[in-house]
Coordinates of C-alpha atoms (C1' of nucleotides) in Angstrom, one line a residue:
Chain A
M1 CA -69.2 -31.1 95.1
Q2 CA -69.3 -28.3 92.7
L3 CA -67.8 -25.0 92.6
A4 CA -69.7 -21.8 92.5
P5 CA -70.3 -21.0 88.8
H6 CA -69.1 -17.3 89.0
D7 CA -65.9 -17.7 90.8
A8 CA -63.7 -15.1 89.6
A9 CA -60.6 -17.0 89.6
A10 CA -61.8 -19.9 87.7
D11 CA -64.0 -17.8 85.0
S12 CA -61.6 -17.8 82.3
H13 CA -63.7 -19.8 80.1
A14 CA -66.8 -17.9 80.3
P15 CA -66.1 -14.5 79.0
S16 CA -65.7 -13.7 75.4
R17 CA -62.5 -13.5 73.9
A18 CA -62.9 -9.8 73.7
A19 CA -63.7 -9.5 77.4
H20 CA -60.7 -11.7 78.0
K21 CA -58.2 -9.4 76.2
I22 CA -59.6 -6.4 78.3
I23 CA -58.9 -8.3 81.6
M24 CA -55.4 -9.2 80.4
K25 CA -54.9 -5.6 79.2
R26 CA -55.8 -4.3 82.9
M27 CA -53.3 -6.8 84.1
E28 CA -50.3 -5.5 82.1
R29 CA -51.2 -2.0 83.0
E30 CA -51.2 -2.7 86.7
P31 CA -48.5 -5.3 87.3
I32 CA -49.3 -7.1 90.7
R33 CA -46.3 -8.0 92.9
I34 CA -45.5 -12.0 92.5
E35 CA -46.3 -12.3 95.9
A36 CA -49.8 -11.0 95.8
L37 CA -50.3 -13.8 93.4
K38 CA -49.8 -16.5 96.1
V39 CA -53.1 -18.0 96.9
A40 CA -53.3 -20.3 99.8
C41 CA -54.8 -24.0 98.9
S42 CA -56.6 -23.8 102.0
S43 CA -58.7 -20.9 100.3
C44 CA -58.4 -22.1 96.7
N45 CA -61.8 -22.6 94.9
L46 CA -60.2 -25.5 93.2
R47 CA -59.3 -27.3 96.4
E48 CA -62.0 -30.0 95.8
L49 CA -60.6 -31.0 92.4
C50 CA -56.8 -30.6 92.8
L51 CA -54.3 -32.2 95.0
P52 CA -55.9 -30.8 98.4
V53 CA -59.0 -33.4 98.1
G54 CA -59.4 -34.9 101.6
L55 CA -56.9 -33.0 103.4
S56 CA -57.1 -31.9 106.9
D57 CA -56.7 -28.2 107.8
D58 CA -53.5 -29.1 109.4
D59 CA -52.1 -30.9 106.2
L60 CA -53.4 -28.1 104.2
D61 CA -51.3 -25.8 105.9
H62 CA -48.4 -27.9 105.4
L63 CA -49.2 -28.0 101.4
D64 CA -49.7 -24.2 101.2
Q65 CA -46.2 -23.8 102.7
L66 CA -44.8 -25.8 99.9
V67 CA -46.6 -24.8 97.2
G68 CA -44.8 -22.0 95.4
S69 CA -46.5 -18.6 94.2
R70 CA -48.7 -18.5 91.4
R71 CA -47.0 -18.4 88.1
P72 CA -48.4 -16.7 85.1
V73 CA -48.0 -18.4 81.7
K74 CA -48.6 -16.4 78.6
R75 CA -50.8 -17.9 75.8
G76 CA -48.4 -19.7 73.4
D77 CA -45.6 -19.9 75.8
T78 CA -44.3 -23.4 77.0
L79 CA -44.4 -24.2 80.9
F80 CA -41.7 -27.0 80.4
H81 CA -40.2 -28.6 77.2
A82 CA -39.5 -32.5 76.6
G83 CA -36.1 -32.8 77.9
D84 CA -36.2 -30.1 80.5
R85 CA -34.8 -31.4 84.1
F86 CA -38.1 -32.4 85.9
E87 CA -38.2 -30.5 89.3
S88 CA -41.8 -29.5 89.9
L89 CA -45.4 -30.6 89.2
Y90 CA -47.5 -27.6 88.3
A91 CA -51.4 -27.3 89.1
V92 CA -53.4 -25.1 86.5
R93 CA -55.1 -22.6 88.5
T94 CA -56.5 -20.8 85.8
G95 CA -56.2 -21.0 81.9
F96 CA -55.7 -24.1 79.6
F97 CA -52.9 -26.2 78.6
K98 CA -52.1 -28.8 76.1
T99 CA -49.1 -31.4 76.4
C100 CA -47.6 -33.3 73.2
V101 CA -45.0 -35.5 72.8
S102 CA -43.0 -35.6 69.4
A103 CA -41.5 -38.4 67.6
D104 CA -37.8 -38.4 66.2
D105 CA -39.2 -37.6 62.8
G106 CA -40.9 -34.3 64.1
R107 CA -44.4 -35.9 64.1
D108 CA -46.2 -34.9 67.2
Q109 CA -49.1 -35.8 69.0
V110 CA -51.2 -33.9 71.8
T111 CA -51.6 -36.1 74.7
G112 CA -53.8 -34.1 76.7
F113 CA -55.5 -30.9 77.5
Q114 CA -55.5 -29.5 81.0
M115 CA -57.7 -27.2 82.7
A116 CA -58.1 -25.5 86.2
G117 CA -57.2 -28.0 88.9
E118 CA -55.3 -30.8 86.5
L119 CA -51.7 -31.4 87.2
L120 CA -49.1 -31.0 84.9
G121 CA -45.7 -32.6 84.7
L122 CA -46.3 -36.2 86.1
D123 CA -44.4 -37.8 82.9
G124 CA -41.4 -36.4 84.5
I125 CA -41.2 -38.3 87.6
S126 CA -40.0 -41.5 85.6
T127 CA -36.6 -40.3 84.4
D128 CA -36.0 -36.8 86.1
R129 CA -36.7 -35.2 82.6
H130 CA -40.0 -33.9 81.3
A131 CA -41.1 -36.3 78.4
C132 CA -43.5 -34.0 77.0
D133 CA -43.9 -30.1 76.0
A134 CA -46.7 -28.2 78.0
V135 CA -48.0 -25.2 76.4
A136 CA -50.6 -22.7 77.5
L137 CA -53.4 -22.3 74.9
E138 CA -54.6 -19.1 76.8
D139 CA -53.0 -16.7 79.3
S140 CA -53.0 -19.0 82.4
Q141 CA -51.7 -19.3 86.1
V142 CA -50.2 -22.4 87.6
C143 CA -49.0 -23.1 91.0
Q144 CA -45.7 -24.7 91.1
I145 CA -45.3 -27.7 93.4
P146 CA -41.7 -28.6 94.0
Y147 CA -41.6 -32.5 93.7
S148 CA -39.0 -33.4 96.4
Q149 CA -41.1 -31.6 98.9
L150 CA -44.5 -33.1 97.9
E151 CA -42.8 -36.4 98.3
K152 CA -41.6 -35.5 101.6
L153 CA -44.9 -34.3 102.9
S154 CA -46.7 -37.3 101.1
R155 CA -44.7 -39.4 103.5
E156 CA -46.2 -37.5 106.3
S157 CA -49.6 -37.0 105.5
T158 CA -51.6 -40.3 104.2
P159 CA -54.5 -38.5 102.7
L160 CA -52.2 -36.4 100.8
Q161 CA -50.0 -39.5 99.5
H162 CA -53.4 -41.3 98.7
Q163 CA -54.7 -38.4 96.9
F164 CA -51.7 -38.0 94.7
H165 CA -51.7 -41.7 93.9
K166 CA -55.0 -41.3 92.9
I167 CA -54.2 -38.4 90.6
M168 CA -51.6 -40.5 89.0
S169 CA -53.6 -43.4 88.4
R170 CA -56.6 -41.4 87.0
E171 CA -54.2 -40.4 84.4
I172 CA -53.3 -43.8 83.7
V173 CA -57.0 -44.6 83.4
R174 CA -57.7 -41.5 81.1
D175 CA -54.7 -42.5 78.9
H176 CA -56.4 -45.9 78.5
G177 CA -59.6 -44.3 77.6
V178 CA -57.8 -42.3 74.9
M179 CA -56.2 -45.4 73.5
L180 CA -59.8 -47.0 73.1
L181 CA -60.7 -43.9 71.4
L182 CA -57.8 -44.0 69.3
G183 CA -57.8 -47.8 68.6
S184 CA -61.2 -48.3 67.9
M185 CA -63.4 -45.3 67.3
R186 CA -64.3 -43.7 64.0
A187 CA -64.0 -39.9 63.3
E188 CA -67.5 -39.0 64.4
E189 CA -67.3 -41.0 67.7
R190 CA -63.9 -39.5 68.6
L191 CA -65.1 -36.1 68.2
A192 CA -68.7 -36.6 70.0
A193 CA -66.6 -38.3 72.9
F194 CA -64.0 -35.4 73.1
L195 CA -66.7 -32.9 73.2
L196 CA -68.6 -34.9 76.1
N197 CA -65.4 -35.2 77.9
L198 CA -64.8 -31.3 77.5
T199 CA -68.2 -30.4 78.6
Q200 CA -68.2 -32.6 81.6
R201 CA -65.1 -31.4 82.8
L202 CA -66.3 -27.9 82.5
Q203 CA -69.3 -28.4 84.2
A204 CA -67.5 -30.0 87.2
R205 CA -65.8 -26.6 87.3
G206 CA -69.4 -24.8 87.4
F207 CA -69.5 -23.7 83.5
S208 CA -72.3 -24.4 81.3
A209 CA -72.8 -27.9 80.1
S210 CA -74.1 -26.8 76.7
S211 CA -71.9 -23.8 75.4
L212 CA -67.9 -23.7 75.4
V213 CA -64.9 -22.1 73.7
L214 CA -62.6 -24.2 72.2
R215 CA -59.1 -22.9 73.4
M216 CA -57.4 -25.3 70.8
T217 CA -57.1 -25.2 67.1
R218 CA -58.5 -27.7 64.7
E219 CA -55.1 -29.2 64.2
E220 CA -54.6 -29.6 67.7
I221 CA -58.0 -31.2 68.4
G222 CA -57.0 -33.5 65.3
S223 CA -53.7 -34.4 66.7
Y224 CA -55.4 -35.4 70.0
L225 CA -57.9 -37.5 68.3
G226 CA -55.7 -38.9 65.7
L227 CA -57.6 -37.1 62.7
K228 CA -56.4 -34.7 60.2
L229 CA -57.7 -30.8 60.8
E230 CA -59.8 -31.1 57.7
T231 CA -61.6 -34.2 59.1
V232 CA -62.3 -32.4 62.5
S233 CA -63.6 -29.1 60.5
R234 CA -65.8 -31.6 58.2
T235 CA -67.2 -33.5 61.3
F236 CA -68.0 -30.3 63.2
S237 CA -70.0 -29.3 60.1
K238 CA -71.7 -32.6 60.0
F239 CA -72.7 -32.2 63.6
Q240 CA -74.1 -28.7 62.8
D241 CA -75.9 -30.1 59.7
E242 CA -77.5 -32.7 62.0
G243 CA -78.6 -30.3 64.5
L244 CA -76.5 -31.9 67.2
L245 CA -74.3 -28.7 67.6
E246 CA -74.1 -25.0 66.7
V247 CA -70.5 -24.4 65.5
K248 CA -69.2 -20.8 65.2
Q249 CA -65.4 -21.2 64.8
R250 CA -64.5 -21.9 68.3
D251 CA -67.8 -21.1 70.0
I252 CA -69.6 -24.3 70.4
R253 CA -73.1 -24.8 71.7
V254 CA -74.5 -28.1 72.2
L255 CA -77.9 -28.5 71.2
D256 CA -78.3 -32.5 71.5
E257 CA -76.1 -34.0 74.2
S258 CA -78.0 -37.3 74.2
G259 CA -77.4 -37.3 70.3
L260 CA -73.6 -37.0 70.9
R261 CA -73.9 -39.6 73.6
R262 CA -75.8 -42.1 71.1
L263 CA -72.8 -41.6 68.8
V264 CA -70.1 -42.7 71.2
N265 CA -72.0 -45.7 72.8
G266 CA -72.6 -47.5 69.6
P267 CA -73.5 -45.9 66.7
A268 CA -75.5 -49.1 65.7
C269 CA -78.2 -48.7 68.3
Chain B
M1 CA -27.7 -53.8 84.5
Q2 CA -28.9 -57.1 82.7
L3 CA -30.1 -60.3 84.2
A4 CA -28.4 -63.9 83.7
P5 CA -29.9 -65.3 80.4
H6 CA -30.4 -68.4 81.6
D7 CA -32.1 -68.1 85.0
A8 CA -34.8 -70.5 85.3
A9 CA -37.4 -68.6 86.9
A10 CA -37.4 -65.9 84.1
D11 CA -36.9 -68.2 81.4
S12 CA -40.4 -68.7 80.1
H13 CA -40.0 -67.0 77.1
A14 CA -37.1 -69.0 75.7
P15 CA -38.1 -72.5 75.7
S16 CA -40.3 -73.6 72.7
R17 CA -44.2 -74.3 73.3
A18 CA -43.3 -78.0 73.5
A19 CA -40.8 -77.5 76.1
H20 CA -43.1 -75.2 78.2
K21 CA -46.0 -77.7 78.0
I22 CA -43.5 -80.4 79.4
I23 CA -42.6 -77.9 82.3
M24 CA -46.2 -77.5 82.8
K25 CA -47.3 -81.0 83.0
R26 CA -44.5 -81.6 85.5
M27 CA -45.9 -78.8 87.7
E28 CA -49.3 -80.4 87.8
R29 CA -47.9 -84.0 88.6
E30 CA -46.0 -82.6 91.6
P31 CA -48.1 -79.9 92.9
I32 CA -46.1 -77.6 95.3
R33 CA -47.1 -76.3 98.5
I34 CA -48.1 -72.4 98.3
E35 CA -45.7 -71.5 101.0
A36 CA -42.8 -73.2 98.7
L37 CA -43.9 -70.5 96.0
K38 CA -42.9 -67.6 98.1
V39 CA -39.8 -66.3 96.8
A40 CA -38.1 -63.2 98.6
C41 CA -37.9 -59.9 96.7
S42 CA -34.3 -59.8 98.0
S43 CA -33.5 -62.9 96.3
C44 CA -35.7 -62.4 93.2
N45 CA -33.9 -62.2 89.7
L46 CA -36.2 -59.2 88.9
R47 CA -35.3 -57.0 91.7
E48 CA -33.5 -54.6 89.3
L49 CA -36.4 -54.2 87.2
C50 CA -39.4 -54.3 89.6
L51 CA -40.5 -52.5 92.6
P52 CA -37.2 -53.0 94.7
V53 CA -35.0 -51.0 92.6
G54 CA -32.8 -48.9 94.7
L55 CA -33.9 -50.4 98.1
S56 CA -31.5 -51.1 100.8
D57 CA -31.3 -54.8 102.2
D58 CA -33.3 -53.6 105.2
D59 CA -36.2 -51.9 103.1
L60 CA -36.0 -55.0 100.8
D61 CA -36.7 -57.1 104.1
H62 CA -39.8 -55.0 104.7
L63 CA -41.1 -55.2 101.3
D64 CA -40.5 -59.1 101.4
Q65 CA -42.9 -59.1 104.4
L66 CA -45.8 -57.6 102.7
V67 CA -45.6 -59.1 99.3
G68 CA -47.8 -62.3 99.3
S69 CA -46.9 -65.5 98.0
R70 CA -46.5 -66.3 94.5
R71 CA -49.7 -66.9 92.9
P72 CA -50.2 -69.0 89.8
V73 CA -52.6 -67.9 87.0
K74 CA -53.3 -70.1 84.3
R75 CA -53.0 -69.4 80.5
G76 CA -56.5 -67.7 79.7
D77 CA -57.3 -66.8 83.4
T78 CA -58.2 -63.5 84.6
L79 CA -56.4 -62.0 87.5
F80 CA -58.7 -59.2 87.9
H81 CA -61.9 -57.8 86.2
A82 CA -62.9 -54.2 85.5
G83 CA -65.0 -53.3 88.2
D84 CA -63.5 -55.9 90.8
R85 CA -62.5 -54.1 94.1
F86 CA -59.0 -52.9 94.0
E87 CA -56.9 -54.1 96.9
S88 CA -53.5 -55.3 95.5
L89 CA -51.1 -54.5 92.8
Y90 CA -49.5 -57.6 91.2
A91 CA -46.0 -57.9 89.8
V92 CA -45.4 -60.5 87.3
R93 CA -42.9 -63.0 88.2
T94 CA -43.0 -65.1 85.0
G95 CA -45.2 -65.3 82.2
F96 CA -47.2 -62.9 80.1
F97 CA -50.4 -60.7 80.4
K98 CA -52.5 -58.3 78.5
T99 CA -54.6 -55.8 80.0
C100 CA -57.8 -54.6 78.2
V101 CA -60.6 -51.9 78.7
S102 CA -63.9 -52.3 77.1
A103 CA -66.4 -49.6 75.9
D104 CA -70.0 -49.8 76.9
D105 CA -70.9 -51.3 73.3
G106 CA -68.7 -54.1 73.7
R107 CA -65.8 -53.1 71.8
D108 CA -62.4 -53.6 73.6
Q109 CA -59.0 -52.3 73.3
V110 CA -55.9 -54.1 74.5
T111 CA -54.0 -51.6 76.5
G112 CA -50.9 -53.0 77.3
F113 CA -48.9 -56.2 77.3
Q114 CA -46.9 -57.0 80.5
M115 CA -44.0 -59.4 81.2
A116 CA -41.9 -60.5 84.2
G117 CA -41.0 -57.4 86.4
E118 CA -43.8 -55.4 85.5
L119 CA -46.6 -54.0 87.6
L120 CA -50.3 -54.8 87.1
G121 CA -53.2 -53.1 88.8
L122 CA -52.1 -49.3 88.8
D123 CA -55.5 -48.3 87.1
G124 CA -57.4 -49.4 90.2
I125 CA -56.1 -46.8 92.7
S126 CA -58.1 -44.0 91.2
T127 CA -61.6 -45.3 92.1
D128 CA -60.8 -48.4 94.4
R129 CA -62.1 -50.4 91.5
H130 CA -60.0 -52.0 88.7
A131 CA -60.9 -50.2 85.4
C132 CA -59.5 -53.0 83.0
D133 CA -59.3 -56.8 82.7
A134 CA -55.8 -58.5 83.3
V135 CA -55.6 -62.0 81.5
A136 CA -52.8 -64.4 81.5
L137 CA -51.5 -65.1 77.8
E138 CA -49.5 -68.1 79.1
D139 CA -49.3 -69.8 82.5
S140 CA -48.0 -67.2 84.8
Q141 CA -47.0 -66.5 88.1
V142 CA -47.6 -63.1 90.0
C143 CA -46.6 -61.5 93.5
Q144 CA -49.6 -60.2 95.0
I145 CA -48.8 -56.5 96.7
P146 CA -51.4 -55.4 99.3
Y147 CA -51.8 -51.7 98.2
S148 CA -52.6 -50.2 101.7
Q149 CA -49.4 -51.9 103.1
L150 CA -47.5 -50.7 100.1
E151 CA -48.7 -47.2 100.8
K152 CA -47.7 -47.7 104.5
L153 CA -44.2 -48.9 103.8
S154 CA -43.6 -46.3 101.2
R155 CA -44.4 -43.4 103.9
E156 CA -41.5 -45.2 105.8
S157 CA -39.0 -45.7 103.0
T158 CA -38.2 -42.8 100.8
P159 CA -36.6 -45.0 98.0
L160 CA -39.6 -47.5 97.9
Q161 CA -41.9 -44.3 97.4
H162 CA -39.7 -42.9 94.7
Q163 CA -39.6 -46.0 92.9
F164 CA -43.1 -46.6 93.2
H165 CA -43.8 -43.1 91.7
K166 CA -41.4 -43.8 88.9
I167 CA -43.2 -47.0 88.0
M168 CA -46.4 -45.2 87.6
S169 CA -45.0 -42.2 85.9
R170 CA -43.2 -44.6 83.6
E171 CA -46.8 -46.0 82.6
I172 CA -48.0 -42.7 82.0
V173 CA -45.0 -42.1 79.5
R174 CA -45.7 -45.3 77.9
D175 CA -49.3 -44.5 77.4
H176 CA -48.3 -41.2 75.8
G177 CA -46.0 -43.2 73.6
V178 CA -48.8 -45.3 72.4
M179 CA -51.1 -42.5 71.9
L180 CA -48.2 -41.2 69.4
L181 CA -48.3 -44.7 67.9
L182 CA -52.2 -44.8 67.5
G183 CA -52.4 -41.3 66.6
S184 CA -50.0 -40.7 63.9
M185 CA -48.4 -43.8 62.7
R186 CA -49.4 -46.0 59.7
A187 CA -50.0 -49.8 59.9
E188 CA -46.2 -50.9 59.1
E189 CA -44.7 -48.4 61.4
R190 CA -46.8 -49.4 64.3
L191 CA -46.0 -53.0 63.7
A192 CA -42.4 -52.4 63.6
A193 CA -42.7 -50.1 66.7
F194 CA -44.4 -52.7 68.5
L195 CA -41.7 -55.4 67.7
L196 CA -39.0 -53.4 68.6
N197 CA -40.4 -52.6 71.9
L198 CA -41.0 -56.3 72.7
T199 CA -37.4 -57.3 71.7
Q200 CA -36.0 -54.5 73.8
R201 CA -37.9 -55.7 76.7
L202 CA -37.1 -59.2 76.2
Q203 CA -33.4 -58.2 75.9
A204 CA -33.6 -56.4 79.1
R205 CA -34.5 -59.6 80.6
G206 CA -31.7 -61.5 79.2
F207 CA -33.4 -63.1 76.2
S208 CA -32.3 -62.7 72.7
A209 CA -32.8 -59.5 70.8
S210 CA -33.6 -61.2 67.5
S211 CA -36.1 -64.3 68.1
L212 CA -39.1 -64.2 70.0
V213 CA -42.4 -66.2 70.7
L214 CA -45.5 -64.0 70.4
R215 CA -47.5 -64.9 73.3
M216 CA -50.8 -63.0 71.9
T217 CA -52.9 -63.6 69.0
R218 CA -53.0 -61.4 65.7
E219 CA -56.3 -60.0 66.9
E220 CA -54.8 -59.1 70.3
I221 CA -51.7 -57.4 68.5
G222 CA -54.3 -55.7 66.3
S223 CA -56.3 -54.4 69.1
Y224 CA -53.2 -53.1 70.8
L225 CA -52.2 -51.2 67.7
G226 CA -55.7 -50.3 66.4
L227 CA -55.5 -52.4 63.4
K228 CA -57.5 -55.4 62.3
L229 CA -56.0 -58.8 62.7
E230 CA -55.8 -59.3 58.7
T231 CA -53.8 -56.1 58.6
V232 CA -51.3 -57.5 61.1
S233 CA -51.0 -60.6 59.5
R234 CA -50.7 -59.0 56.2
T235 CA -48.2 -56.9 57.6
F236 CA -46.1 -59.8 58.9
S237 CA -46.1 -61.2 55.6
K238 CA -45.0 -57.9 53.8
F239 CA -42.0 -57.7 56.2
Q240 CA -41.2 -61.3 55.6
D241 CA -41.3 -60.6 51.9
E242 CA -38.8 -57.7 52.4
G243 CA -36.5 -59.8 54.5
L244 CA -37.0 -57.6 57.6
L245 CA -38.4 -60.7 59.7
E246 CA -38.8 -64.6 59.4
V247 CA -42.3 -65.2 60.6
K248 CA -43.5 -68.6 61.4
Q249 CA -46.9 -68.2 63.1
R250 CA -46.0 -66.9 66.5
D251 CA -42.2 -67.5 66.1
I252 CA -40.7 -64.6 65.0
R253 CA -36.8 -63.8 63.9
V254 CA -35.8 -60.4 63.5
L255 CA -33.4 -60.4 60.5
D256 CA -33.0 -56.7 59.8
E257 CA -33.4 -54.6 63.0
S258 CA -32.1 -51.5 61.8
G259 CA -34.5 -51.9 58.9
L260 CA -37.3 -52.0 61.5
R261 CA -36.1 -48.9 63.0
R262 CA -36.0 -47.2 59.8
L263 CA -39.5 -47.7 59.3
V264 CA -40.2 -46.3 62.6
N265 CA -38.3 -43.1 62.6
G266 CA -39.6 -41.9 59.5
P267 CA -40.4 -43.8 56.6
A268 CA -39.5 -41.0 54.3
C269 CA -35.6 -41.2 55.3
Chain C
dC1 C1' -56.8 -1.8 55.2
dG2 C1' -53.7 -5.6 53.7
dG3 C1' -51.5 -9.8 55.9
dT4 C1' -51.9 -14.0 58.1
dA5 C1' -53.2 -17.7 60.9
dG6 C1' -57.0 -20.5 61.1
dG7 C1' -61.0 -22.6 59.2
dT8 C1' -64.2 -24.6 55.5
dT9 C1' -65.3 -27.3 51.4
dG10 C1' -64.3 -30.1 47.2
dA11 C1' -62.5 -33.6 44.4
dC12 C1' -59.8 -37.5 44.2
dC13 C1' -57.3 -41.4 46.3
dA14 C1' -55.1 -44.8 49.2
dC15 C1' -54.7 -47.2 53.4
dG16 C1' -56.9 -50.2 55.9
dG17 C1' -61.3 -52.4 56.8
dT18 C1' -64.7 -55.8 55.5
dC19 C1' -66.2 -60.2 53.7
dA20 C1' -65.1 -64.6 52.2
dA21 C1' -62.3 -68.7 51.3
dG22 C1' -58.7 -71.6 52.3
dT23 C1' -54.7 -73.2 55.1
dT24 C1' -52.0 -74.6 59.3
dG25 C1' -51.3 -76.6 63.5
dG26 C1' -52.2 -78.0 68.1
dG27 C1' -55.4 -80.6 71.0
dT28 C1' -58.8 -83.9 71.9
dG29 C1' -61.1 -88.5 71.6
dG30 C1' -61.8 -92.9 69.6
Chain D
dC1 C1' -51.5 -93.3 67.1
dC2 C1' -54.3 -91.5 64.0
dA3 C1' -58.3 -88.6 62.5
dC4 C1' -60.8 -84.8 63.4
dC5 C1' -62.0 -80.5 65.2
dC6 C1' -61.5 -75.8 66.0
dA7 C1' -58.9 -71.8 66.6
dA8 C1' -55.7 -68.9 64.7
dC9 C1' -53.6 -67.4 60.7
dT10 C1' -53.1 -66.3 55.7
dT11 C1' -54.8 -64.4 51.5
dG12 C1' -57.6 -62.5 47.9
dA13 C1' -61.1 -59.0 46.1
dC14 C1' -63.6 -55.3 47.2
dC15 C1' -65.0 -51.1 49.4
dG16 C1' -65.3 -47.1 52.5
dT17 C1' -63.2 -43.8 55.7
dG18 C1' -60.5 -40.6 56.3
dG19 C1' -56.1 -38.4 54.2
dT20 C1' -54.4 -35.3 50.5
dC21 C1' -54.1 -31.3 47.8
dA22 C1' -55.9 -27.2 46.5
dA23 C1' -58.7 -23.3 46.5
dC24 C1' -61.2 -20.3 49.1
dC25 C1' -63.1 -17.8 53.2
dT26 C1' -63.1 -15.5 57.8
dA27 C1' -61.5 -13.2 61.6
dC28 C1' -58.3 -10.9 64.0
dC29 C1' -54.1 -8.0 64.2
dG30 C1' -50.6 -4.7 63.2

DNA sequence: CGGTAGGTTGACCACGGTCAAGTTGGGTGG
DNA sequence: CCACCCAACTTGACCGTGGTCAACCTACCG
């Protein structure tokens, strides 16, 4: 199932930064009452990507009742910090996040980038404390899902339980894919795999498969991919020289998707 | 909580390879009827590490009913392959496993090593197919847990549901730690972190914190750590030269644990 | 219009990969 | 029981990818 390409709520990737800024300015001028931000899961355009997948109308109503109001998170703001008490999961409604863990000595590692319909906070369940930071990379909105209530509801709704388990399992599978990337791919393959993953996810949300705006810095990409920012930058330039991409700072146009794909699936062939 | 150090069932790490062989020979001479292999969760020495954590006696009985008999898996045998239909989770009862994912071009990556009390197969939930191979690194036994029944029971038992979610979440947190390792640590730090993690887990199972037998090859360690086997071997030798370890093939004795710890938490200090 | 964060590019170098030769030790068959 | 075999491991020499350091550029913001 694919979402309508120009749904307003999920459109945050499409407009230029300038347009985006205008929208945000408008929101500041005309503050909306929190209650107005509440959008029912049942009418959410992300319901086919998010927690509600497979739920009956009845269950959906129950889910609606426990999902709190949409909460805005400004670009650069932290949704939760490592060590914070874990109480809720968050579904990204609009915008873009990164999660990162840090070692004792300060080094840190971006563990993922989350876009609309993806869940944040699953790491907190294990110890009742969040194990990573979640930071908004653009002005965003999240739906807060109190965890204890989700557990309760998923005892009553088999499809919800099942979907929730699937989402956790999918995160595990994704992580294993990242390990494969970090453990055995070279710089070019990593960046190609990263771009293909991003475009594929954007496409699933109704956006173009060939043009995207990176919401993260070269350093954040590098951290995620286990590379230094200079290497990321150089590799972008290389891809551009080879005609695979057009790179203008954070605006990327994919010119040769199959070329990227060839890079990932064995540079020997 | 710590398990008794010399419980027979969990003792597979302690005996030398020779002793282990003798035990295995004996098992072959005197085959035990499958039914006899069934060990109730309620009387399992791993119940404080495994799925039963926090369960009431009543819930434990229910869990006992759904957990199938112990199933032996020979060293080198595969418990499940990537692509196999997912039906059950498996709890390692004795022995040692690795899980690995493989890319289209054949490269593969060890994503984890599992010992007694740890769960295998969580990756299968997301797509109803296993996403990795699970291979026994020594003669092992697993408890088979039919997933649909586990879901059912965890709708009826809040503590079971909670514990199951914690286990999945813990796997996610672990994976993020591995990403940190793969993304930002150098060879020595990786190996030191790996050894500390192993000894810590063995210790939680009642074994010595300072001497261990590696059940995996240098190549498997390398795959897990994103290094080549030669680098693993060289780094072991280096640690030995520096007096951190005593290395005799797969027998490792940790001589300076805090030295290892210092390596991991910032080599600068 | 200047300041600053983010991005690009170059020169150099080191960590770890590659290739190759040699060693060790457990398992097998005569 | 010993000899042989092979997989696993070790070590050395060399090399390449990507890290480091530094200078410079670009876009955005106050």
